[in-house]
Each structure stands twice: as structure tokens, then as C-alpha cells.
Short mmCIF file of C-alpha atoms in Angstrom, two decimals:
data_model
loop_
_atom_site.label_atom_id
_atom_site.label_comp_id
_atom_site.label_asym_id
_atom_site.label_seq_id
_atom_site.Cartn_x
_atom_site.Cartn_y
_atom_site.Cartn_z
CA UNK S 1 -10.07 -61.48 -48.05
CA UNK S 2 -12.50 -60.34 -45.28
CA UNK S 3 -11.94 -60.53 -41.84
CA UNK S 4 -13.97 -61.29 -38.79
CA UNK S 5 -14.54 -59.80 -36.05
CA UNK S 6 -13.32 -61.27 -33.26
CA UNK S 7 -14.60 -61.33 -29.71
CA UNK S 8 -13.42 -58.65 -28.20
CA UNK S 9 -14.17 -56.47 -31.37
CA UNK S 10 -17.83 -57.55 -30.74
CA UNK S 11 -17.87 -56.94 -27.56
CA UNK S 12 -16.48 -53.11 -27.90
CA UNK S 13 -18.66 -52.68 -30.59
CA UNK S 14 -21.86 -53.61 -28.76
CA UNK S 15 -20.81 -51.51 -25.87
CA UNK S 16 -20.42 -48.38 -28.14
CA UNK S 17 -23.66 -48.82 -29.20
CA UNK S 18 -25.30 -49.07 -25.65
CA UNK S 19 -23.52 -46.02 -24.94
CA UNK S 20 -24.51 -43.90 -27.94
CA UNK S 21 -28.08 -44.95 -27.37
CA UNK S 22 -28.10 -44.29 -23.72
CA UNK S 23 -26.62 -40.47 -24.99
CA UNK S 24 -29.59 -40.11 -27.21
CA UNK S 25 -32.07 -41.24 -24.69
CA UNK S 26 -30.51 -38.30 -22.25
CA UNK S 27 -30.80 -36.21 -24.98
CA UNK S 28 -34.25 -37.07 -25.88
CA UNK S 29 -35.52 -36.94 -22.39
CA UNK S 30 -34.30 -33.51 -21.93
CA UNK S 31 -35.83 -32.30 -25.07
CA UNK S 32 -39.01 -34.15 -25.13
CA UNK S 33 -39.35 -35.18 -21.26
CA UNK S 34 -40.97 -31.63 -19.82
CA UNK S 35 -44.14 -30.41 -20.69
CA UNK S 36 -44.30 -26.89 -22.31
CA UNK S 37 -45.46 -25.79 -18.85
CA UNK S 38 -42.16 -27.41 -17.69
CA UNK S 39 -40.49 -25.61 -20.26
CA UNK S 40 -41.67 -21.99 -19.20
CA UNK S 41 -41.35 -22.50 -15.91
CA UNK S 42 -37.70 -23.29 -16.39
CA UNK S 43 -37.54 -20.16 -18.53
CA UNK S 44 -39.22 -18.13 -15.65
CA UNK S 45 -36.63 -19.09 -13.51
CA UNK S 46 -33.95 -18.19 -15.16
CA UNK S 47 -35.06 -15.13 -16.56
CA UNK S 48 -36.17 -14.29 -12.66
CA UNK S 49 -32.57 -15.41 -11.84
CA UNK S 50 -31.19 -12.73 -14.23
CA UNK S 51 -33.22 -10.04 -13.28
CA UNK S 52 -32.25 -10.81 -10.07
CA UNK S 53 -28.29 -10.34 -10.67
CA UNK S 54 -29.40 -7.08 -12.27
CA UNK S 55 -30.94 -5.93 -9.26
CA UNK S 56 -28.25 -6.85 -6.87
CA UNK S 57 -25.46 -5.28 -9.42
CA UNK S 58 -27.46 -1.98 -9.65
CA UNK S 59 -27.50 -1.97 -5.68
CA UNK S 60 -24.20 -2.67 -5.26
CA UNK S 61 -22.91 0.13 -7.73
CA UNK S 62 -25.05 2.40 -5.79
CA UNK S 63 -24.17 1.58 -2.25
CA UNK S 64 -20.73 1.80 -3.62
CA UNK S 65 -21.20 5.70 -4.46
CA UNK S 66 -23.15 5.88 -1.33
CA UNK S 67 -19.89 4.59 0.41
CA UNK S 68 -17.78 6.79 -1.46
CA UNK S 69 -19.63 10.40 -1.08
CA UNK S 70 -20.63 9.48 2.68
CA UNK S 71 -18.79 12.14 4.94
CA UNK S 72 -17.90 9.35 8.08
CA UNK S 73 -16.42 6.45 8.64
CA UNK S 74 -19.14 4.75 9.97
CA UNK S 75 -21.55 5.66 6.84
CA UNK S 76 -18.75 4.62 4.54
CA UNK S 77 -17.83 1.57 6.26
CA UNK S 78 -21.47 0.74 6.38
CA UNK S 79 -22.30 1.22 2.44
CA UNK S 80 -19.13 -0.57 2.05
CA UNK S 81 -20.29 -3.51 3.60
CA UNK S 82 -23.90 -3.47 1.47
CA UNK S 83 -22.15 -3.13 -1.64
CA UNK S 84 -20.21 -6.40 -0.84
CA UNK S 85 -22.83 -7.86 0.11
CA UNK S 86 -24.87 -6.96 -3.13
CA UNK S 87 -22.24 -7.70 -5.39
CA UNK S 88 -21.74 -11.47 -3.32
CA UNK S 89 -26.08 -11.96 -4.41
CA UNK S 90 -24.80 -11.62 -7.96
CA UNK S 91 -21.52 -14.16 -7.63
CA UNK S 92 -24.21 -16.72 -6.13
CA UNK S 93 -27.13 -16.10 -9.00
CA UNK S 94 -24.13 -16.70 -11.56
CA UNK S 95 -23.32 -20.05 -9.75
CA UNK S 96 -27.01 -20.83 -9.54
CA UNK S 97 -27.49 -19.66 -13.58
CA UNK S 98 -24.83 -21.57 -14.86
CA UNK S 99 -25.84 -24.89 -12.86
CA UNK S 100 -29.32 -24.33 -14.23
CA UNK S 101 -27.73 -23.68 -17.83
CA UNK S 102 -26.17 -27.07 -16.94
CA UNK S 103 -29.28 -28.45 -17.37
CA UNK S 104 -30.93 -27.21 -20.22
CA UNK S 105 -30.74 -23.72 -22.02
CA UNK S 106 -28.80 -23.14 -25.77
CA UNK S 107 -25.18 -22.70 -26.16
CA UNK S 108 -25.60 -19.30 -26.86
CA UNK S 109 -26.57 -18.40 -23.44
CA UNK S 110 -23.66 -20.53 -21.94
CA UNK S 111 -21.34 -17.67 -24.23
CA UNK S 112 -23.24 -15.40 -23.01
CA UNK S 113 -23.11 -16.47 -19.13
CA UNK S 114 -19.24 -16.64 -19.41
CA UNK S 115 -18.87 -13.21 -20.77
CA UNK S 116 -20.74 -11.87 -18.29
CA UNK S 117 -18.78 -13.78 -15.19
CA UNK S 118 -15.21 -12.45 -17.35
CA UNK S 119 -16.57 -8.91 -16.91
CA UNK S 120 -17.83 -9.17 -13.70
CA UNK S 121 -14.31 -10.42 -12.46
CA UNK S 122 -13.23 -7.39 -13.49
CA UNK S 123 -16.10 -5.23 -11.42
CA UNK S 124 -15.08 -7.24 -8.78
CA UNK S 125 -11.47 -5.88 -8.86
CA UNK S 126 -12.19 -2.71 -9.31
CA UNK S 127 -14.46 -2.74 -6.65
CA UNK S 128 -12.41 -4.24 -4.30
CA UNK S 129 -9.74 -1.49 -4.90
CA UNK S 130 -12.37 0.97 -4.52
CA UNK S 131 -14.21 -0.06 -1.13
CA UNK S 132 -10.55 -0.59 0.37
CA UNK S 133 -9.95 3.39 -0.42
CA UNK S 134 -13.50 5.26 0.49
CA UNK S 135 -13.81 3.82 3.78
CA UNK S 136 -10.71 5.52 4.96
CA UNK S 137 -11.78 8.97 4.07
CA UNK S 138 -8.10 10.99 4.26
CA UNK S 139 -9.04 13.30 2.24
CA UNK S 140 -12.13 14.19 4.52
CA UNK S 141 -9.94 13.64 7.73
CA UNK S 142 -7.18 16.28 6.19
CA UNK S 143 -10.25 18.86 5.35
CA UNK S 144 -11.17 18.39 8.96
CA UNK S 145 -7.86 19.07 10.62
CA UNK S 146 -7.17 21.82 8.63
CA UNK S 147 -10.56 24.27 9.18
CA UNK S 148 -10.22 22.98 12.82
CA UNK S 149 -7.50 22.90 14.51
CA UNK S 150 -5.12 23.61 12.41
CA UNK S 151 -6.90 26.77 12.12
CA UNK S 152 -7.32 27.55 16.01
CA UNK S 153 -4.01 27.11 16.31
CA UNK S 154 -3.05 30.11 13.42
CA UNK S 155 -5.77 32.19 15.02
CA UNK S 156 -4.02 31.79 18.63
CA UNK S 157 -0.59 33.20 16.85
CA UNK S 158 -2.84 35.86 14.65
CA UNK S 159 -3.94 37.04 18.17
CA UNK S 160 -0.86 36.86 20.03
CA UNK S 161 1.22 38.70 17.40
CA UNK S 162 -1.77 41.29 17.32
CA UNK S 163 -0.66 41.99 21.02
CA UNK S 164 3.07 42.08 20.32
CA UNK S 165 2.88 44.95 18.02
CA UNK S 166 0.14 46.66 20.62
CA UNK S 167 2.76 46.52 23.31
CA UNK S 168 5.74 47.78 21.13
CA UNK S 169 3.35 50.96 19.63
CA UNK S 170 5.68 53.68 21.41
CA UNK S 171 8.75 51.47 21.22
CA UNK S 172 11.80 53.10 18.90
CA UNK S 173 12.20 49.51 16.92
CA UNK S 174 8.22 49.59 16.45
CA UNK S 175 8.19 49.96 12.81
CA UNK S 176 10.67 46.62 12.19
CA UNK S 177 8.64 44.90 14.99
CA UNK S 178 5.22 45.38 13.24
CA UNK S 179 7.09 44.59 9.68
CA UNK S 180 8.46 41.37 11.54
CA UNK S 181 5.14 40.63 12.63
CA UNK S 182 2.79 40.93 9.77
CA UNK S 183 5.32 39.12 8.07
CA UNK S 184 5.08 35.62 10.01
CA UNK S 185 1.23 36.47 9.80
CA UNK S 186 0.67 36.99 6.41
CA UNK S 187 3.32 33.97 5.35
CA UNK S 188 1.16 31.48 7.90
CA UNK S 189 -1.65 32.27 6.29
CA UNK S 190 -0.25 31.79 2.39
CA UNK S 191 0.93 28.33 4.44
CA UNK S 192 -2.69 27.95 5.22
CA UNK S 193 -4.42 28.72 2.28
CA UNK S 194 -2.07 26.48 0.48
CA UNK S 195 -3.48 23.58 2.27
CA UNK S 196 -7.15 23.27 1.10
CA UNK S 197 -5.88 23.34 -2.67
CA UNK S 198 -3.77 20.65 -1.79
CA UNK S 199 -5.86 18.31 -0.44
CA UNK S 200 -8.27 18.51 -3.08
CA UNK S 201 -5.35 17.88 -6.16
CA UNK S 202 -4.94 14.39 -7.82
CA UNK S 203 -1.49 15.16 -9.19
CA UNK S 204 1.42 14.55 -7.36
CA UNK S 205 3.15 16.98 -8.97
CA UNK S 206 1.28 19.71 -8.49
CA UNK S 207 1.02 18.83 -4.75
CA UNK S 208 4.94 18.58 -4.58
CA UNK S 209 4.54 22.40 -6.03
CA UNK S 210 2.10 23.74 -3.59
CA UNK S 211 4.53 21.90 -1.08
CA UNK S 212 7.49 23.72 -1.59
CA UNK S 213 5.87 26.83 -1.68
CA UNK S 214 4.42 25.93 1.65
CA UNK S 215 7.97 25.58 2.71
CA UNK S 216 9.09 29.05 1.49
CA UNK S 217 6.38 30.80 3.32
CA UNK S 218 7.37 28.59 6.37
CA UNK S 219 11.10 29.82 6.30
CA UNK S 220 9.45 33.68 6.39
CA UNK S 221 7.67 32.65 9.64
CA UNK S 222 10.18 30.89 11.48
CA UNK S 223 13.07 33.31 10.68
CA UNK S 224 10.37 36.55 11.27
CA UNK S 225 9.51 35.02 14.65
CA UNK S 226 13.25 34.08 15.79
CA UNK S 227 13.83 37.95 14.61
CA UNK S 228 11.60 38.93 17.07
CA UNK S 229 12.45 36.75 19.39
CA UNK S 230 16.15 38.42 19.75
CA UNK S 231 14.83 42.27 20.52
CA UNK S 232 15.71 42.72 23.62
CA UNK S 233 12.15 43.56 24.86
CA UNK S 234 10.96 40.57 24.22
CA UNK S 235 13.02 38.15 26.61
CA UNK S 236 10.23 36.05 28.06
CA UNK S 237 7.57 37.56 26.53
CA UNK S 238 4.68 35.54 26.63
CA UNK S 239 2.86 36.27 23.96
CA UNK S 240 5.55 35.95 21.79
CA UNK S 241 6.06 32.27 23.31
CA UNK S 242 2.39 31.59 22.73
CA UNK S 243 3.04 33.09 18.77
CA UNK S 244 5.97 30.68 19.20
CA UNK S 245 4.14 27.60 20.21
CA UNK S 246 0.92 27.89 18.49
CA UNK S 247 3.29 27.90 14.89
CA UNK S 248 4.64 24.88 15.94
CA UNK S 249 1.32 23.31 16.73
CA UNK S 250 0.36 24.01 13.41
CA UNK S 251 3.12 22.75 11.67
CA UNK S 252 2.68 19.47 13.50
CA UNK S 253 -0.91 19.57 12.09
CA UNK S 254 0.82 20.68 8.86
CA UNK S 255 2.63 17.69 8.39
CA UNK S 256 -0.54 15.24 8.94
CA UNK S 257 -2.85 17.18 7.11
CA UNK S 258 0.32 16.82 4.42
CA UNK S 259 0.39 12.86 4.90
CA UNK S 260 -3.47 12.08 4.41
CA UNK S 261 -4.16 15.00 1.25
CA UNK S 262 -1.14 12.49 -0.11
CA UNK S 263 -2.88 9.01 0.36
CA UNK S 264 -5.83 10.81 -1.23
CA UNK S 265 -8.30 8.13 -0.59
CA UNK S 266 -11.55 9.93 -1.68
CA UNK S 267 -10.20 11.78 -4.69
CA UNK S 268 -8.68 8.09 -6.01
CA UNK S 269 -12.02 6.55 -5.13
CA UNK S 270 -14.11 8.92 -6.78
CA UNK S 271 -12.18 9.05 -9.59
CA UNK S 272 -12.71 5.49 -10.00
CA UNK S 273 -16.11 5.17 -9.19
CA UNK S 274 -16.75 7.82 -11.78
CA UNK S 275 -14.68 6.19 -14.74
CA UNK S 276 -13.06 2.64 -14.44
CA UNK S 277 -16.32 1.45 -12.24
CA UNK S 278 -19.01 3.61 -13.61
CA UNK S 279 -17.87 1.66 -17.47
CA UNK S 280 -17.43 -1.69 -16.35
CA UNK S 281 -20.71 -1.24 -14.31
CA UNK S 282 -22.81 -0.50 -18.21
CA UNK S 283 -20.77 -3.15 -19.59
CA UNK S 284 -22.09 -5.94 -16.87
CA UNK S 285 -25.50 -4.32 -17.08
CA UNK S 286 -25.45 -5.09 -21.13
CA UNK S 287 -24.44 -8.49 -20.78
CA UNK S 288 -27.03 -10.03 -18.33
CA UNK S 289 -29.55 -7.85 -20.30
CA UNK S 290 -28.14 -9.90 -24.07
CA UNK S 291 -28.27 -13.13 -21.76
CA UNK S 292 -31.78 -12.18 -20.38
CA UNK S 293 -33.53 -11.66 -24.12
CA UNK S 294 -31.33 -15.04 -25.66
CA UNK S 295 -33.70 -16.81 -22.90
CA UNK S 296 -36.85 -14.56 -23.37
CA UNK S 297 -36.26 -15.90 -27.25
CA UNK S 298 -35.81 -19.66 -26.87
CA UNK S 299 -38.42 -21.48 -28.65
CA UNK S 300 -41.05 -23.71 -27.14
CA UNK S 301 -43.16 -26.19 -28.94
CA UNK S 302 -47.23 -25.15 -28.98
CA UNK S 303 -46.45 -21.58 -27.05
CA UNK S 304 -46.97 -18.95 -29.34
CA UNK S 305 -45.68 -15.91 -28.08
CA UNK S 306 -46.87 -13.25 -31.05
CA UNK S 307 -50.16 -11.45 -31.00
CA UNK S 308 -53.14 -13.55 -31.59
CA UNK S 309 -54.03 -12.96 -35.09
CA UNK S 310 -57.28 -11.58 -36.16
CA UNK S 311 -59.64 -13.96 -37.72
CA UNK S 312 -61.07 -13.05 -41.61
#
């Protein structure tokens, strides 16, 4: 027995149909609608609008190694700044391209769009990380302490002890008093030379190494100087107090040379600008240039885009 449709069947039915048909007609429009003018000037666009991304990524990496390498923190704060601005012109032409891909393109570029903007998340990490760390340029700031003052200071002691031992030449404790001497000398300056390695080493273990050594050679001096510092011909010498007080300068510039060689800002950054950023960076190149060539490719009806061939 067959049964009939009732009204509201009908009516759902009919409705379905409208809607499919209204579907097609989209569908239809946006195929057929545009002109193949139309159609390569859409192309243009978005081909324009990938090149464009390229552009802005390839600036941004290299503002980013501009901000990393610069030697102030004005330069690096300033490269800083372009390479987040560069890498924002990308973020927008991804919104713009995948609006536009909204509208018409194939799937395949819609793939290819979303792998890009996963990969480009990650740049965008990295990058973040990276920026944060070269514009505060410890590394540089620890160089600069210690082949400045730090080093003024360890010349004022050099000197000072110099004229300790002059004054003490026809003393009878002269011998033990130049031994003393030339010891807290020579240990300040194993201190010293300890300190340049250490800012430039990425391994934490190797600086905790070069550390205690530092603190070896810093017993030597201290216990050298308090050695002198008990002869009786010394009570109130002054250049023994300036010896004295220019060691402990130094060791005050010791310790913060010490603290920024351990954030190690511009070793970390470089280190990722040359591996984690520098890979990421080829991998985001490769996908706008696949997404670029899958709209170079798309087929338009009555453009030829092959040579013109040669007639017999």
C-alpha cells in the first residue's frame, strides 16, 4: 500500500528543493559569474598578497638578526620593534588571504593557507622568546664592565702593590712582602682572565667551573693582602688600603659581571636565531612559496598560459 504525502511532507520537501537550487545558483555564480579578466585579477591579488607575506617574513627574520648582533640597547630595541612590526604585515596578509580564499580559490590552497598559519604560530613563538632576550644585551653589558671598570679597578691595586714592594726594597721581611704581593697580583688577574671565558660560555656547567676557580684565586688574594696587612710596617699604609679597596671594588663588579654572563641573553638569542628560528624561518618561506604556485596553477577558461605554438 502506498502512502501520501502529507502536508507538511510537501511542504519540507519543496523547501529542500528551493534551498538546494539556491546552493547551486551560488555555486554557479561564483564559477561562471566573473569574466576571465575577473578571474586573473583575483589571481593577481592573491598571488600579490603572498608575495607580500614573503616580503614582510624575510624582513622580519632580518631585522630580527639585526636586533640580535646590534651592540646597544637602543639599536636592539629598535630592530626589535621592526621585526614585530614585519612579522604583524604577515599575521594581517594571512587574515586578508584566507578571507579572499573565502571567496573563491581550490581547497588545496585553503590546506595550504592553514599549514602555513600552523607554522607561522610557531615563528611567532620563537620569535617572541627571542626579541624578549636580544634587547637586553647582558652578555654585552658584562663584556663592558669587565674591560672597563672592572679592569681600572685591578690596575689601581696592580699599581698600588707595585709601590708596596718599592717601599719595602731594603726592608728585612722584603722577600715575603714581594712573594705576598705578586701573589694577590697574579691570583687577581687569573680572577680576571677567568671572566671573559665566562661570559662568552652557554653551559652552565662549565660556568659553575670557571666559578669556583674564580673563587680559589680569590681566597689567594684576600688572605695575601690580610698577610700584608699584619707586618707591622704597614699600619695605615695607604697604598696598601688603596690595594685593599680597589680588590673590593672589583669583586663588587665581579659579582655583576657574574649575574648578567649567567642570564646570557645574547648567547641564548643567537643561538636561537641561528637554529630553532633560522629552520622554522625556511619552513614558512616553503609554504607560502607551495601556496603561491597552487594559485599561479589554477585553471582559467580561454587563458592559455603555455607558449604560443608555432603555426605549420
Amino acid at each position: 500500500m502506498t502512502m501520501k504525502p502529507g502536508g507538511k511532507d510537501v511542504f519540507w520537501m519543496a523547501f529542500g528543493a528551493a534551498m538546494l537550487l539556491a546552493v547551486m545558483l551560488v555555486v554557479l555564480h561564483v564559477q561562471k559569474g566573473q569574466s576571465p579578466a575577473d578571474q586573473l585579477a583575483f589571481k593577481a591579488k592573491r598571488v600579490d598578497l603572498v608575495e607580500r607575506m614573503r616580503l614582510a617574513l624575510a624582513s622580519a627574520s632580518e631585522a630580527e638578526k639585526s636586533a640580535v648582533m646590534a651592540i646597544t640597547d637602543e639599536d636592539s630595541q629598535k630592530y626589535a620593534d621592526q621585526a614585530r612590526a614585519a612579522t604583524a604585515e604577515v599575521n594581517q596578509g594571512s587574515k586578508e588571504l584566507s578571507d579572499l580564499l573565502q571567496m573563491g580559490g581550490v581547497a588545496n590552497e585553503k590546506e595550504l593557507l592553514a599549514q602555513f598559519s600552523k607554522v607561522f604560530a610557531e615563528f611567532q613563538h620563537i620569535d617572541s622568546d627571542l626579541l624578549v632576550l636580544a634587547v637586553k644585551n647582558t652578555n654585552l653589558k658584562a663584556y663592558s664592565l669587565a674591560f672597563g671598570p672592572a679592569a681600572a679597578t685591578l690596575q689601581e691595586m696592580d699599581t698600588a702593590l707595585s709601590h708596596v714592594v718599592e717601599k719595602s726594597a731594603v726592608a728585612p721581611e722584603a722577600r715575603n712582602i714581594a712573594l705576598l704581593a705578586f701573589g694577590a697580583q697574579t691570583a687577581a688577574l687569573r680572577v680576571q682572565a677567568l671572566l671573559a671565558p665566562h661570559i662568552a660560555e652557554e653551559s652552565d656547567q662549565k660556568m659553575d667551573e670557571m666559578e669556583a676557580r674564580m673563587t680559589k684565586e680569590d681566597q689567594t688574594v684576600r688572605k695575601d693582602l690580610d698577610e700584608l696587612a699584619k707586618l707591622p710596617m704597614f699600619s695605615g699604609d695607604t697604598d696598601l688600603a688603596t690595594a685593599t679597596a680597589s680588590y673590593a671594588n672589583f669583586s663588587k663588579l665581579r659579582t655583576q659581571i657574574l649575574a648578567l654572563s649567567r642570564e646570557n641573553t645574547n648567547v641564548r638569542s643567537l643561538a636561537i636565531s641561528l637554529n630553532q628560528k633560522r629552520k622554522v624561518m625556511l619552513v614558512c618561506q616553503d609554504a607560502l612559496a607551495a601556496l603561491q604556485q597552487a594559485i599561479l596553477q589554477e585553471h582559467i577558461d580561454g587563458v592559455n598560459y603555455g607558449p604560443p605554438s608555432n603555426p605549420r
